[in-house]
Structure formats: C-alpha cells, structure tokens
Amino acid sequence: MSIEVTNVTKKYGDFYALDDVSVSLPTGQLTALLGPSGGGKSTLLRIIAGLDTADSGTVAIEGTNATRLPPQKRNVGFVFQHYAVFKHMTVAKNVAFGLEIRKTPKAEVKRRVGELLELVHLSQFADRLPSQLSGGQRQRMALARALAVEPTVLLLDEPFGALDAKVRKELRDWLRRLHDEVHVTTVFVTHDQEEAMEVADEIVVINHGRVEQVGSPDQLYDEPASDFVMGFLGEVTRLGPVRLRPHDVEVATSPGRAGAIPGTVTRLLRVGFEVRLQVQLGDEFGTGAEPVSVVLSRSHARSLDLELGSKVWLTAAVGAVTVPAMIAV
Amino acid sequence: MVEVSTPVKWLLRVLAIGYVFLLVAWPVSTIVREAFADGLGTFVEIFSDEQAVNALTLTVQVAVQAVLINLVFGVGISLLLVRYEFPGKRVLSALVDLPMAVSPVVVGLSLLLVYNGRDGWFGEHLEKWGVQIIFSGTGMIMATCFVALPLVIREVVPVLTEIGDDQEQAARSLGANARQTFLRITLPSIKWAVVYGVVLSLARSLGEFGAVKIVSGNVANQTQTATLLVEKQYQSFDQAGAYAVSFILAFVSVLCIVVVSILRPKEHSK
Amino acid sequence: MATATLDATARPTPPPRRRAGARSTLTAGSSLGLGIAVTWFSLLVLIPLTAIVATSAGRGWSGYIVTITNPQTMAAIQLTVGQSLLVTGINIVMGTLIAWVLVRDRFWGKSVLDVIIDIPFALPTIVAGLVLLGLYGNGSPIGLDWAYTERAVMLALAFVTLPFIVRTVQPVLEELDHDVEEAAASLGAKRLTIFRRIILPSLAPAIAAGAALSFARAIAEYGSLVLLSGNKPFTTEVVSVRVLSFIENGSTESAAAVASLMLAVALFVIVVLDVVQRRVSRRG
Ligand SMILES: Nc1ncnc2c1ncn2[C@@H]1O[C@H](COP(=O)(O)OP(=O)(O)OP(=O)(O)O)[C@@H](O)[C@H]1O
Ligand SMILES: [Mg+2]
C-alpha cells in the first residue's frame, strides 16, 4: 500500500473537517476522492501532502511514517485547484523549481524540463510567463512542475475545477493516459461523479468528514453502501418505501404484479434513445408527493403504447439496487 | 456612471485644484525661490559649512539605519500577521498602527522616560554598563524607528493578503524549505510593496523632527540633524541657510513621492 | 445480483464554516520570529508608552488634575482640540471632494495633482512650517500675515492632514460599482439623491477612518507649528508644544500627564480604525 491514512481527525474549532478517517491507497493506482463541497476532500489531501497537520491519527507514505514530516521532505507532488503558479517565473523556471531546490546539475535540469514540457505539450511556451497561458495550459504546467521532482505520489486538488467543460474533458482523458504512461500513484479530488467514474481505478467517497465508501466505480454504482453514495453517484427516484435508479423502475399497463403501485403519466420526454417519464402516484401515497422518475428505452415505451395520462403500475425491477427511503421531510 | 452636470463638474474641479494649490503647491514652490534667491551661493556655503554637512550626514546615517531596522521588522511582522494564527494577533495588528497616531513629542518623551541615564526605567542600568541611549545616535535611531514603524507594514500586509499562500505552499510541496520559499517565492511577489514601504519610510525618517529633538540633545556637530539645524538657523535669523537646507530635505522627500508614484501604476498594469 | 438494501443513516448537518479562533499555527521558527518582533516592539513602543501612563500617575489623581486644569494647559488643550475638529471638518468636505475629482474627473495635469496630495506625507514637518510661512507669513506675496495667529495653527494642521481622507476615500470610490448608481438612476433617482443615498453610505467608513487619522495627526502635530505659530501661551500654544516646554523645564511628570491625554486620543483612533477596517472587510 502506497498511502496509509489511519484514524485521522482534523478539527477547526469544534467542527470536524475529518472525523476518524482511515483509507489505504494502493501503489500505482489512480484514486479519486469524491464528495460534495465542504466534505473534507481537500483537507484530507492536504494532510497527506503535509500542508496541514492532523489533530490525531497517522499518515504513512510507502511504508515510512510521514505524520510529522514537513511537506518538503515527503516527496509528494501537489497540484493546486487554482494552479498556484509562480507568477514571476517563466514556464520553464516554474517546472525547474523543484529540481533547482534539490541542487540538480544545470544540464540535467534542462534535459528534464525539456522532457516534461514535451510530455504536457508546452514546449513552445517554455519562455512565457504564466499570465500569458490559458487556464488549461497553466494547469498542465502545474502538473509538469509537480512531476519534475519524480514524486512518490501525485496529489491533485480538483485539477480541472476551474476549467470549462470541454477543456475539462480533454484534460481528464489526458490525465488518464498520462497515468498509464508514468504510473505514479495518483490521488485526485473531485466533486464531479462523472469525472471520478471515468478516470479513477478506485473511488473514495467522503462526506461530512467521513469515508462513506471505498471501491471501484462499478462497485460504487452497483452496490452503494448508503443512501448518500447512491444519490451522489447517479439519479435516484423514490418508489413507495424504497429509493432506486429511474431505469430500475419496471412499468406495466395492468395491475398484474404483486406490490405494483398505480399512478398516472404526467410527463413524457424523449431524449435520444431514452424516454423519461414522470409518474404521479395515487392519493394514498400523498398527492403532494414527488412524482416518480422512470427511464425506459424507446422501443420499450413504444411497445407499452404510453402517452400522457396513461394509467401505469410501477414495481422495482428484479435485482435492482434499492435503499429504504428516508422518512418524508 | 452617473455624470454630474458641467457647471458642477467645473466647480468641483476648481475647488479641488484651488485648495491644493493654495495649501500645498504654491507654498512649497516658494521654497525653491527662496533657496535660489542668491543663485547657487547659499548652497556652496551650505556644503562648505561644517555644521550643515555634519547635520546632513547624521540625518542620512540615522535614517538609513532606522529604515533597515523597520524593513526587517516590518516584513517579518507582516508575514506573521498574515500567514499565522496566534493568540493576541488582533491586538498586535492594531498596536502596530499606533505610532501613526502618536505625537512625535509623546514618542520622544516616552523614550526619554525609559532610557534616560539619570532616572530612566532601563536607562539607569544601561548607563552603569556604559550604554547610553538618550542624547546619542541609538536614541535617535530608536525615535525614528518608532515614528516610521507602520509604513512598511501598511504597504506589505495588503499585498501578502492579496497574493495568498498558494504559491508558498506549492514551493513547500516541491521541496523548498522556509528560507528558500521566502527568498524565491514570497520576496519576489512583495518586492514592490517593500520598495514603496522603504521609500516612504526613508522620506519620513529623513524629516523626523519632534521626537529626535527630544532624545538627541540637539548638540551641534554631534546630535544635530538637518531638521534641527533648520529650526536653529531660522531662529538665529539665518533665513537663507534655513531655506537652503530645507530645500535639500524637500527635494529628497518630493523625489521619494515621485518615485513611488511612477513605480505604482507600472505594477498595476502588469 | 442481490438487492443491496442498507440503512441510510441521517447525519446532522455540520455547523457553518468558522475560522480557527485563538488557535496557534506557529512553527518553531515563526515562534522565535514572533518572540523577537514582540520584544523589539515592546522595548521600542509598548514599554515607553506605558512609562508615560505610569509617570503621569506619579503624583496621584489630584496632582494629575491640577496639571491638566492649569489655565495655560487648558488653553492649549482647547486650542488644539478646537482647531483639530475644525480642520477635520474641512478635510471631510475637501478631502472627499478632491478624491471625487481625482477619480471621476478627467483633465490635463490630474496626475500632478495626485502626486502633490502626497507631499504633506513626506515633507519634513519643520519644512512644512517654513514653506507656509513663506506664503502666509510676514511679507506674504498675497498680502496675508497669519503668522503667530490661530489661523496659522489651522493652516499648518490643514497642510499636514490633507492626504488622509483623500487617500482613504479614493480607492473606495474607484471600486464603487457603477452599476448600482445606474440602477438607482434607472429607478428615477436624482443625482443628488444618488450621491446621498448610494455613494455617500459606501464612502462613510472610509471617510470615518480618514477623519479619525486626520484628527489624531492634528492633535499630535508639532514640527510644522514650531516656526509658524510662534507658540504664544494662551493664543497659539498647542498641547505638543506645551509638553515640550514641560520637558525642557525638567517637569517630566507634568509632561507625561498632558502626553497621556494625547496618547488616549491616539489609542481611541486606533480602535476606531480597527473597527472600521473590520466592518469594511466583513462587507467585502
Ligand atoms: N482553515 C479553515 N478554517 C476553518 N474551517 C476550515 C478551514 N479549512 C477548511 N475548513 C472546513 O472544513 C471543511 C472541509 O473543507 P475542505 O476544504 O476539505 O472541503 P472540500 O471537500 O475540499 O470542499 P470543496 O469541494 O468545496 O473544495 C469545510 O466545512 C470547511 O469549511
Ligand atoms: Mg477543496
């Protein structure tokens, strides 16, 4: 195990930013820390990097206890949410910084910087100041800077948070490819579940300062450990006593099945291959209650001959992932 | 933006310019006329007058040392106030502004009470060890440090707050220790604020009068600074001399202001 | 695939974000730095200022009162406070006006005006007195002879305090959102109303801060008055001059008593500044 975080607690005043968190992050993997804003992701990442200190608990990196080590002795690369570029240095100087601090010979520095700028596709911008780069370019420079010191682990705090959707997606794919090339243990923070699912080998879900679940993207999606994880990883709807994914709601036009709940189609929307329904349940489930969302394939919808106002009976599909619904608020 | 009507605009403009002209520009310009009333004669006299040369030299020595002390102290305390949390921080940050509001006369008196060799709180003991503060260069430097103390801090603190600690943390994560981070990252980012602070402190230090008058003893050729000399010259009816020394002081201080105002916009547009 | 059914534990929502209060984030090195800085600051500023309070208390409360209520001292206090209030009033109007002109008006030579505003900051005070004497003293080219009168005191104080309100109001005015003014105008507000209801309230903290500073500076002023005011007891003698003559006569206790009043004003102003700064930063 590359990074071992054990029983880490961090308080600000009497507020728990991290509450007894333990996770192990395997060597060579790309792990995502996923969770809502304010959940404690950055705090955990900063404690791993040594930029903050935990109130209690330990952090070990590659077998060495790093709990009391200052950041400059941990050999981690950190990429900051807002780049934290050195504004007064050129791109090349930025990337060279860590090597110069380590008193690397000049020729060696030059060679490494050249290689890294190549890697992040910034070779032609070597002599520019960061203010003359675009957001995505700055972010890649920050990444090259972090990689220059050959860190044991690479930590990225919402690396693409400040970028527009398209660049974000490009960089995301690029990060995955980069990781496949360089193979450095990488942890990145995101609050975007799609980003986490697409890029990471493993996802750690953090909420209110606690680890909700650790697992592969598939595990998390198919076997959410809690209502929260389920809700955070995809759309969820409520059908009677349970919560489940809209595509796990089975629709029938007659009350055949046991426990089927009757309702009326109040909205019908075709989106590409899908048909999205809103079904208002009968009065016995409370008229004010949220309608149930249902997703069907187009052909299935057509075979049922659905239209606005159709009477339908809903059940949870066999093998569907469900969690009990919380008491209505 | 809501425009004011033209007559009102002109009225405001004329009032502003008129007020500043009558209060500052015109009076300050008279000094040039007075100083050069006899051509360069007075200046030749000043620079060959031992007393004047000594006073100017002493002024520069005291000011430079005081500025250096305030530079180190000011940058250090700014870093502490912006980058760290500690009990009593709020009180300290308010107290460092105090010298701005304290009268130079009060400054002089306060140092006198603590450091005079006869019955000062510390001065008595220091005197026994052969250390004299009042009526010596040390006291003058301390008085000057006191009055100019907030200037560097007031320039540096907002810039430090504004740039945040992201870059410093990035440097730490890349292996830089505290000293390397300060020299390579923090200092270059606050460079201009430090320069303004130093220039303003220098102007203030060269011109200090009240506090220095009290702690220096005002002995000609020994503890008499340029500003003290101006007073003495004026009171002994050497108007020409007073204007000439004043011109030199005014010239340096106006130069400081101009330098700062030229540097400032450059940094904004960067 | 089995149906995963799990208990959803409802957690209380965390309290809103708060700054760490009195907690220290000092490292060993920075603690040492803080120690040195505080020691130096104490030796230079805090202990000497304490000495003033201690010394002024040396003759007890009644002695203190006797010193302060001495007619000549009272006259000096009255003159200083009166003139300082007057000058602060002038600055509130003229300082705001000049700041307005510097920010909103455009004309040739504006940048020169901007530089001239700073001159009183940097000009040695004794030189300030001398230059004012040149224009407003005996032999004035404009035929005024204000030297050694109350007017001279006002003039000197107005000179040295000119930059304070201008320099505190100017940046606030620059950052003021034009949209808000335009919105008000689009709602039918007249120019004067916009100024009074929209602009002035946003400038108020800055004006207050500048006024506090300029009042403090006026109370504290010494150098520019030495040559200009003549220091005539009961007519042009200000408190700082009074303190100095006490020192020169060797009566440090009396000097400290009067100085303690000046110190109280300084402390008050610093508290006002701190409060204003905090209010402004909370808004921003
Ligand atoms: N210096 C601090 N002082 C007080 N509270 C803090 C501090 N830093 C973080 N917190 C609190 O700790 C909690 C966790 O913060 P953290 O930055 O780790 O959240 P996050 O999961 O990274 O959120 P985001 O996605 O918005 O970046 C938040 O509630 C935050 O308000
Ligand atoms: Mg974060």
Tab-separated table of C-alpha atoms in Angstrom, chain A residues 10-15 55 208 210 212 222 224-227 319-324 326, chain C residues 1-21 23:
chain	number	residue	atom	x	y	z
A	10	LYS	CA	-8.959	17.267	11.937
A	11	LYS	CA	-10.987	19.867	13.773
A	12	TYR	CA	-11.463	23.551	13.079
A	13	GLY	CA	-12.700	24.971	16.348
A	14	ASP	CA	-15.264	22.375	17.373
A	15	PHE	CA	-16.163	21.494	13.796
A	55	ASP	CA	-5.032	16.633	15.157
A	208	HIS	CA	-19.175	15.332	6.312
A	210	ARG	CA	-16.165	10.663	6.972
A	212	GLU	CA	-18.762	6.742	3.113
A	222	ASP	CA	-23.973	-1.183	-8.260
A	224	PRO	CA	-23.749	1.720	-2.903
A	225	ALA	CA	-23.098	1.372	0.805
A	226	SER	CA	-25.518	4.110	1.714
A	227	ASP	CA	-28.339	6.249	0.546
A	319	GLY	CA	-32.081	-7.297	-8.894
A	320	ALA	CA	-32.425	-3.522	-8.745
A	321	VAL	CA	-30.259	-1.604	-6.331
A	322	THR	CA	-32.592	-0.147	-3.732
A	323	VAL	CA	-32.227	1.525	-0.396
A	324	PRO	CA	-35.033	2.326	2.026
A	326	MET	CA	-35.858	8.224	4.436
C	1	MET	CA	-27.298	-9.552	-8.395
C	2	ALA	CA	-28.623	-9.228	-4.913
C	3	THR	CA	-30.645	-6.253	-3.889
C	4	ALA	CA	-28.418	-4.165	-1.729
C	5	THR	CA	-30.542	-2.717	0.982
C	6	LEU	CA	-28.801	-0.636	3.521
C	7	ASP	CA	-29.705	1.626	6.293
C	8	ALA	CA	-29.345	5.251	5.450
C	9	THR	CA	-28.041	6.992	8.494
C	10	ALA	CA	-29.152	10.555	8.712
C	11	ARG	CA	-26.335	12.749	9.972
C	12	PRO	CA	-26.745	16.168	11.459
C	13	THR	CA	-25.578	18.877	9.075
C	14	PRO	CA	-22.234	20.351	10.106
C	15	PRO	CA	-22.121	23.837	11.585
C	16	PRO	CA	-21.164	26.591	9.161
C	17	ARG	CA	-17.526	27.188	8.421
C	18	ARG	CA	-15.706	29.060	11.108
C	19	ARG	CA	-12.216	30.423	11.362
C	20	ALA	CA	-9.948	28.842	13.919
C	21	GLY	CA	-10.175	31.191	16.888
C	23	ARG	CA	-5.534	28.539	17.923
